[in-house]
C-alpha positions as a LaTeX table, in Angstrom:
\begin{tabular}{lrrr}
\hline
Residue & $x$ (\AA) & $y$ (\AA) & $z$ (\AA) \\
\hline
Unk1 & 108.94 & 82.49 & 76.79 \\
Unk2 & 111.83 & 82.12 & 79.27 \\
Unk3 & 113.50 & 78.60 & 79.85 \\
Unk4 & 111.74 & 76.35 & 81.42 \\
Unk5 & 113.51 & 74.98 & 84.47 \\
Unk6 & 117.01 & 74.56 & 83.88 \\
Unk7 & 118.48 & 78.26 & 84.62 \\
Unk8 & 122.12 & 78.17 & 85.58 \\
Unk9 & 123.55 & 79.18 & 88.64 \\
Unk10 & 124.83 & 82.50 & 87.42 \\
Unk11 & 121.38 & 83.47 & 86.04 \\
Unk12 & 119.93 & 82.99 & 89.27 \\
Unk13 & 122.13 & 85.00 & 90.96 \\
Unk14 & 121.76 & 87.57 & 88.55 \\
Unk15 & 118.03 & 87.47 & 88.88 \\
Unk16 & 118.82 & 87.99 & 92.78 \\
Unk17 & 121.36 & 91.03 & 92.02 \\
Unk18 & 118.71 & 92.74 & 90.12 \\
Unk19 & 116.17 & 92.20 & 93.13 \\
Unk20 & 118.52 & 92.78 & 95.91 \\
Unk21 & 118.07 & 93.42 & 98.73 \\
Unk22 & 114.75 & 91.75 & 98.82 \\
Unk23 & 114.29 & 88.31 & 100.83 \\
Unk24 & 112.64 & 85.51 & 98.78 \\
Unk25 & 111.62 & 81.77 & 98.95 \\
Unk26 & 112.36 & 79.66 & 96.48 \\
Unk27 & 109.28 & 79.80 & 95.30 \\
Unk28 & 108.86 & 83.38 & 94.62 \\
Unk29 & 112.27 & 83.39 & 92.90 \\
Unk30 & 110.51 & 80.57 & 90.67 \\
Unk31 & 107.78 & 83.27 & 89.72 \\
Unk32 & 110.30 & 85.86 & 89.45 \\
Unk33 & 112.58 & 83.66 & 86.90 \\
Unk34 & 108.81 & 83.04 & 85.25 \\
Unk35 & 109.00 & 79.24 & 86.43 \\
Unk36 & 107.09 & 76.72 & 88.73 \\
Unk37 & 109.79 & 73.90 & 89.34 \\
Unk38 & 111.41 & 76.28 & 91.70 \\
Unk39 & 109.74 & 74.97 & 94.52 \\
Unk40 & 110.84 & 71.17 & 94.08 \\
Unk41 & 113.65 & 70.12 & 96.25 \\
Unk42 & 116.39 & 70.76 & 93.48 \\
Unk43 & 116.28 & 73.99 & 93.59 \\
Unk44 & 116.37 & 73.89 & 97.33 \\
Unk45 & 119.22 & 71.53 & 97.21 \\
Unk46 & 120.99 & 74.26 & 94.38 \\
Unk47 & 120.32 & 77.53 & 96.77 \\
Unk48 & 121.82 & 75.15 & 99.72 \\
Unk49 & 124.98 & 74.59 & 97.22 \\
Unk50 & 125.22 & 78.53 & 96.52 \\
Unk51 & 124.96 & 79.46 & 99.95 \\
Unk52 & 127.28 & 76.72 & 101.18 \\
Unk53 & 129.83 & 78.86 & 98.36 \\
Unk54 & 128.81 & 81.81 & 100.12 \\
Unk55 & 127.68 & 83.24 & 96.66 \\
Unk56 & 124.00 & 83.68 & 98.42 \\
Unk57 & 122.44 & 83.94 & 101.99 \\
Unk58 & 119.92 & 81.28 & 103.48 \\
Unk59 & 117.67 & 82.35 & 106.53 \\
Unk60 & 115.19 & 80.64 & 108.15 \\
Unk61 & 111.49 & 82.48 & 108.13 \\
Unk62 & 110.68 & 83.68 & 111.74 \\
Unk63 & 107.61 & 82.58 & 111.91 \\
Unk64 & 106.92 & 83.43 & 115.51 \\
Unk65 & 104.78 & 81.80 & 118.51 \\
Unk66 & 106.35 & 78.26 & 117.35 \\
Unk67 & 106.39 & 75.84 & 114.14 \\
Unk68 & 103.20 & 76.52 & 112.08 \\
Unk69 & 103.87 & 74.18 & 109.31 \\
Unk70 & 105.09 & 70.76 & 109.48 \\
Unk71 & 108.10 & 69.04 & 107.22 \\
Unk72 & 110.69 & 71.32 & 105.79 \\
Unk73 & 110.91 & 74.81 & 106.78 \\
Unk74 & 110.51 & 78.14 & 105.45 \\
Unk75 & 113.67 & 79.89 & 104.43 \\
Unk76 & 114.56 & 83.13 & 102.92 \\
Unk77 & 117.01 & 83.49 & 100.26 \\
Unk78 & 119.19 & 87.17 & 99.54 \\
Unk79 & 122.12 & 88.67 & 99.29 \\
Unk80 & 124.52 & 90.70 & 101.25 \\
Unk81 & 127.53 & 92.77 & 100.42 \\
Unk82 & 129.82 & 89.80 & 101.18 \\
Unk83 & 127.60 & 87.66 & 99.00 \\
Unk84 & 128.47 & 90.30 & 95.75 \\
Unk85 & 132.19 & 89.98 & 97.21 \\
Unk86 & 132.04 & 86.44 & 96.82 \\
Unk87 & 130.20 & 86.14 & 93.38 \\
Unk88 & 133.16 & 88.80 & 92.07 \\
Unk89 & 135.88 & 86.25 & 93.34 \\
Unk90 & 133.84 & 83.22 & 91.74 \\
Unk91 & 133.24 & 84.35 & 88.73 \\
Unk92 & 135.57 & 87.63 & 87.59 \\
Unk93 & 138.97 & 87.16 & 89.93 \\
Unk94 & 138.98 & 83.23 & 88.89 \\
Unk95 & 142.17 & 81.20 & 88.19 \\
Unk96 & 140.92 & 78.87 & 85.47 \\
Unk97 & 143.81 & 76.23 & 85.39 \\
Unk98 & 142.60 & 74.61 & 82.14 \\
Unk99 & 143.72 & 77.61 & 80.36 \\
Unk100 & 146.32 & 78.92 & 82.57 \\
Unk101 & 144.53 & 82.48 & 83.25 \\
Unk102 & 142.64 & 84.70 & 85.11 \\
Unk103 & 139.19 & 85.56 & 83.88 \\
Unk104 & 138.90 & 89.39 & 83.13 \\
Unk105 & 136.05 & 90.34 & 81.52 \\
Unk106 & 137.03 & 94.33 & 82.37 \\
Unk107 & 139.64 & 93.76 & 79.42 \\
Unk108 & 137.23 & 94.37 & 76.74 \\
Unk109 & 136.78 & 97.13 & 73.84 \\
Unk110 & 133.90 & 98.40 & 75.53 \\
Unk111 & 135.79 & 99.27 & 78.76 \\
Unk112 & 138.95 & 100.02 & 77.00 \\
Unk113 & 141.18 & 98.02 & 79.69 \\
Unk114 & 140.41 & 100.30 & 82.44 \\
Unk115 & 139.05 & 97.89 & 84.79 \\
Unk116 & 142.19 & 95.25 & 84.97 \\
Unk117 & 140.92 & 93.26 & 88.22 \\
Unk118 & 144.17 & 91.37 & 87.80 \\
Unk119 & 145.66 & 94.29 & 88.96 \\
Unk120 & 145.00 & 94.47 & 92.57 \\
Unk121 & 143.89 & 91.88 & 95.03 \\
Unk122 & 141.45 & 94.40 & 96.50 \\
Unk123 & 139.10 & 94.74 & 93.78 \\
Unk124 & 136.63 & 92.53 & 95.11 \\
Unk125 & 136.71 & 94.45 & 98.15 \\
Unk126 & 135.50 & 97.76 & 96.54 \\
Unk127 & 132.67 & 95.71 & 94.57 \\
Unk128 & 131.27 & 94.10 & 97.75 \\
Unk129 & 131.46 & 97.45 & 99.65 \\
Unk130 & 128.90 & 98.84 & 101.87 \\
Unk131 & 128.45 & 102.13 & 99.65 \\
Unk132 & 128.25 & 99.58 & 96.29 \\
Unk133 & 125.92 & 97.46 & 98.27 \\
Unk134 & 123.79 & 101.01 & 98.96 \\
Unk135 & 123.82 & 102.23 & 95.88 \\
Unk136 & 123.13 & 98.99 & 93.97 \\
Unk137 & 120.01 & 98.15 & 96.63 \\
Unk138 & 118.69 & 101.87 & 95.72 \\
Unk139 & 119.58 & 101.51 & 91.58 \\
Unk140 & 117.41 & 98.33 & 91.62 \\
Unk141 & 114.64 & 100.19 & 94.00 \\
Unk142 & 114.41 & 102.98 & 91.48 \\
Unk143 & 114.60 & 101.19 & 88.29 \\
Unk144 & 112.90 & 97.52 & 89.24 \\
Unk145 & 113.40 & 94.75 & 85.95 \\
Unk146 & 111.47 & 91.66 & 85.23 \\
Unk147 & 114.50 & 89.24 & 85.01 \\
Unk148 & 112.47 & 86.37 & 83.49 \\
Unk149 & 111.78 & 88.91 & 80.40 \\
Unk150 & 115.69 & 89.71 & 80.49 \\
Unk151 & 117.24 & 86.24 & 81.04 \\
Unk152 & 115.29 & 84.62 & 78.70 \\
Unk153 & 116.25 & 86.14 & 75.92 \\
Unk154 & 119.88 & 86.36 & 76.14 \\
Unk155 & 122.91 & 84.41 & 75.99 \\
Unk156 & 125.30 & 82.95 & 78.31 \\
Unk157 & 127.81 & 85.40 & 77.37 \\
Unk158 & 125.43 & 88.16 & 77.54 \\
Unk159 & 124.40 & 87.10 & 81.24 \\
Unk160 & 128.02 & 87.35 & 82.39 \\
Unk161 & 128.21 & 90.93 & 80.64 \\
Unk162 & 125.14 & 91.65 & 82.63 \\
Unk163 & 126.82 & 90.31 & 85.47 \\
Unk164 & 129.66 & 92.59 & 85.49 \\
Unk165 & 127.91 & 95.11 & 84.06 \\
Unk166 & 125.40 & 95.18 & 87.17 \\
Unk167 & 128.30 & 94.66 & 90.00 \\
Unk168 & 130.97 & 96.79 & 88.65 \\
Unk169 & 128.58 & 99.84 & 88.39 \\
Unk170 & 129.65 & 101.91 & 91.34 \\
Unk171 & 133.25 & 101.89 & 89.70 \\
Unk172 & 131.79 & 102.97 & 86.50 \\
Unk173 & 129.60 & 105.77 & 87.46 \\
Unk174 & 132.65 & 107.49 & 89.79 \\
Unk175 & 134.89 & 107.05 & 86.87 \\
Unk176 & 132.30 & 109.24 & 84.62 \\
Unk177 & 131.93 & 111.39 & 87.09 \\
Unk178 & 135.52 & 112.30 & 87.86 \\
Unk179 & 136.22 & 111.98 & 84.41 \\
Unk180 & 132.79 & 113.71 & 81.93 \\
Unk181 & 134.96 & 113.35 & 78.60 \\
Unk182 & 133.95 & 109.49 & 79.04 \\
Unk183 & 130.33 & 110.23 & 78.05 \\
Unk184 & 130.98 & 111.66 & 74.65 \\
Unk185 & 130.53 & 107.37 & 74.27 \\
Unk186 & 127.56 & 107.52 & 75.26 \\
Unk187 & 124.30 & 107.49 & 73.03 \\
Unk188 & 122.01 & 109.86 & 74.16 \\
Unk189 & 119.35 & 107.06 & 75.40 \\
Unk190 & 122.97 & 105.66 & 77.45 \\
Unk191 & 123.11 & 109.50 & 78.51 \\
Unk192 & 119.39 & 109.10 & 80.30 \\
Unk193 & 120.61 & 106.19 & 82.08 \\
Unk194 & 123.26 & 107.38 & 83.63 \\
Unk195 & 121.55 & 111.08 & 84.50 \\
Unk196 & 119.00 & 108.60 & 86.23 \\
Unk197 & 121.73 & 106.16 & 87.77 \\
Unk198 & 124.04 & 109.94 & 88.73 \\
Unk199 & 121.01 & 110.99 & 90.55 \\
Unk200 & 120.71 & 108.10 & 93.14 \\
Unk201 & 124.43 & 107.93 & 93.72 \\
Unk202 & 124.37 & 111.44 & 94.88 \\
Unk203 & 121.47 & 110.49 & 97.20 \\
Unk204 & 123.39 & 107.51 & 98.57 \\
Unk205 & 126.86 & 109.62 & 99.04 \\
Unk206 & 124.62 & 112.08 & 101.54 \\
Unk207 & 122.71 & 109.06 & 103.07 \\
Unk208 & 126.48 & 107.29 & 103.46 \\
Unk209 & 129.06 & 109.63 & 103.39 \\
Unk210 & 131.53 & 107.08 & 105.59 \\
Unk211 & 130.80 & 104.21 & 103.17 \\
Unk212 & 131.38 & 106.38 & 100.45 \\
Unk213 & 134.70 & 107.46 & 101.45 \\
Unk214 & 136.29 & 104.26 & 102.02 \\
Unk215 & 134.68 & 103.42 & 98.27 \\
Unk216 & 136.80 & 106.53 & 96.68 \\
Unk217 & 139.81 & 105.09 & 98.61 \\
Unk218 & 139.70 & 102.26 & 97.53 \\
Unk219 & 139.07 & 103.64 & 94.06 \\
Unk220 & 141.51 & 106.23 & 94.15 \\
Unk221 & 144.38 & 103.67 & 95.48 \\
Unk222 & 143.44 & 101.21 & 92.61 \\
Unk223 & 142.80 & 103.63 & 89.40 \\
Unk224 & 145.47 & 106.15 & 90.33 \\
Unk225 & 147.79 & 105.14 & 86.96 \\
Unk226 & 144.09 & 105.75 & 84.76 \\
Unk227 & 143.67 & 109.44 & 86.61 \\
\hline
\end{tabular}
């Protein structure tokens, strides 16, 4: 069973990445997390906290011909592509003055240092981009997840893995495809991901070839040292 009530902000937002670009209430975001407190005020007063951060967007439901309900109203609850932006800056570009660093999770064995967002100030630009927006609405289309399954069973350091895993995946997928050697680390069930997650980025580069070029760009200007 998932946990009860007391998600954290960054699994939340994670459960919302892997849903985007879907509107919710708080209450359906409750049943998607596999909870039923997340229609008491709380969580309304959390979303208003996130949004206030800009880390998620709050609209209010049209509900046309006038107010059909009295008290508090309906509001929807998404993200955008300067949402992700602002998530990246929150919680991966992040000055943590108690230890005197940045946090980079990109500096890992499993990345092999290539993705140093230290490096340039315009990394968070390329991650909430309108051709990473694209591609990440039509990944989570294609391939839909039950985040209460996946949340609830891992850790906190697993969720921010997932995290960067999930937003950094445009820069990923271009870098395997400019450069194939990379997927000799693959497994060969990591192989049918990414033959799954190649074929919708090719369908988003002809649905947004502008978006896309501004993406390789930025990509080129920032990963010209790797290539």
């Amino acid at each position: 069973m998932p946990k009860a009530a007391n998600y954290t902000d960054e699994e939340i937002l994670l459960a919302l990445i892997w849903t985007m670009p879907n509107k919710m209430t708080k209450g359906q975001i409750g049943r998607l997390l596999g909870i039923k407190s997340a229609g008491q005020k709380h969580w309304r007063d959390r979303f208003e906290r996130l949004g206030k951060k800009n880390l998620l967007s709050i609209e209010k439901l049209d509900l046309g011909g006038g107010e059909l309900f009295h008290g508090s109203p309906i509001l929807w609850y998404y993200l955008t592509e300067a949402n992700l932006e602002a998530i990246w800056r929150q919680y991966f570009i992040h000055y943590d003055e108690r230890h005197n660093l940045v946090n980079d999770p990109f500096l890992t064995p499993f990345s092999a240092g290539i993705w140093n967002v230290t490096s340039s100030l315009e990394f968070s630009k390329l991650v909430g981009s309108k051709f990473n927006y694209h591609f990440l609405s039509a990944t989570n289309e294609a391939t839909p997840i039950k985040p209460a399954v996946r949340i609830g069973s891992v850790s906190k350091e697993k969720t921010w893995k997932l995290m960067d895993a999930v937003l950094s995946i445009g820069w990923k997928t271009e870098a395997y495809r400019r450069k194939p050697v990379l997927l000799d680390t693959l497994t060969s069930e990591q192989k049918k991901a990414y033959n799954l997650v190649n074929s919708l980025y090719d369908g988003q580069i002809k649905a947004h070839p502008a978006d896309y070029k501004k993406f390789t760009a930025l990509f080129e200007k920032n990963f010209k040292y790797y290539l």
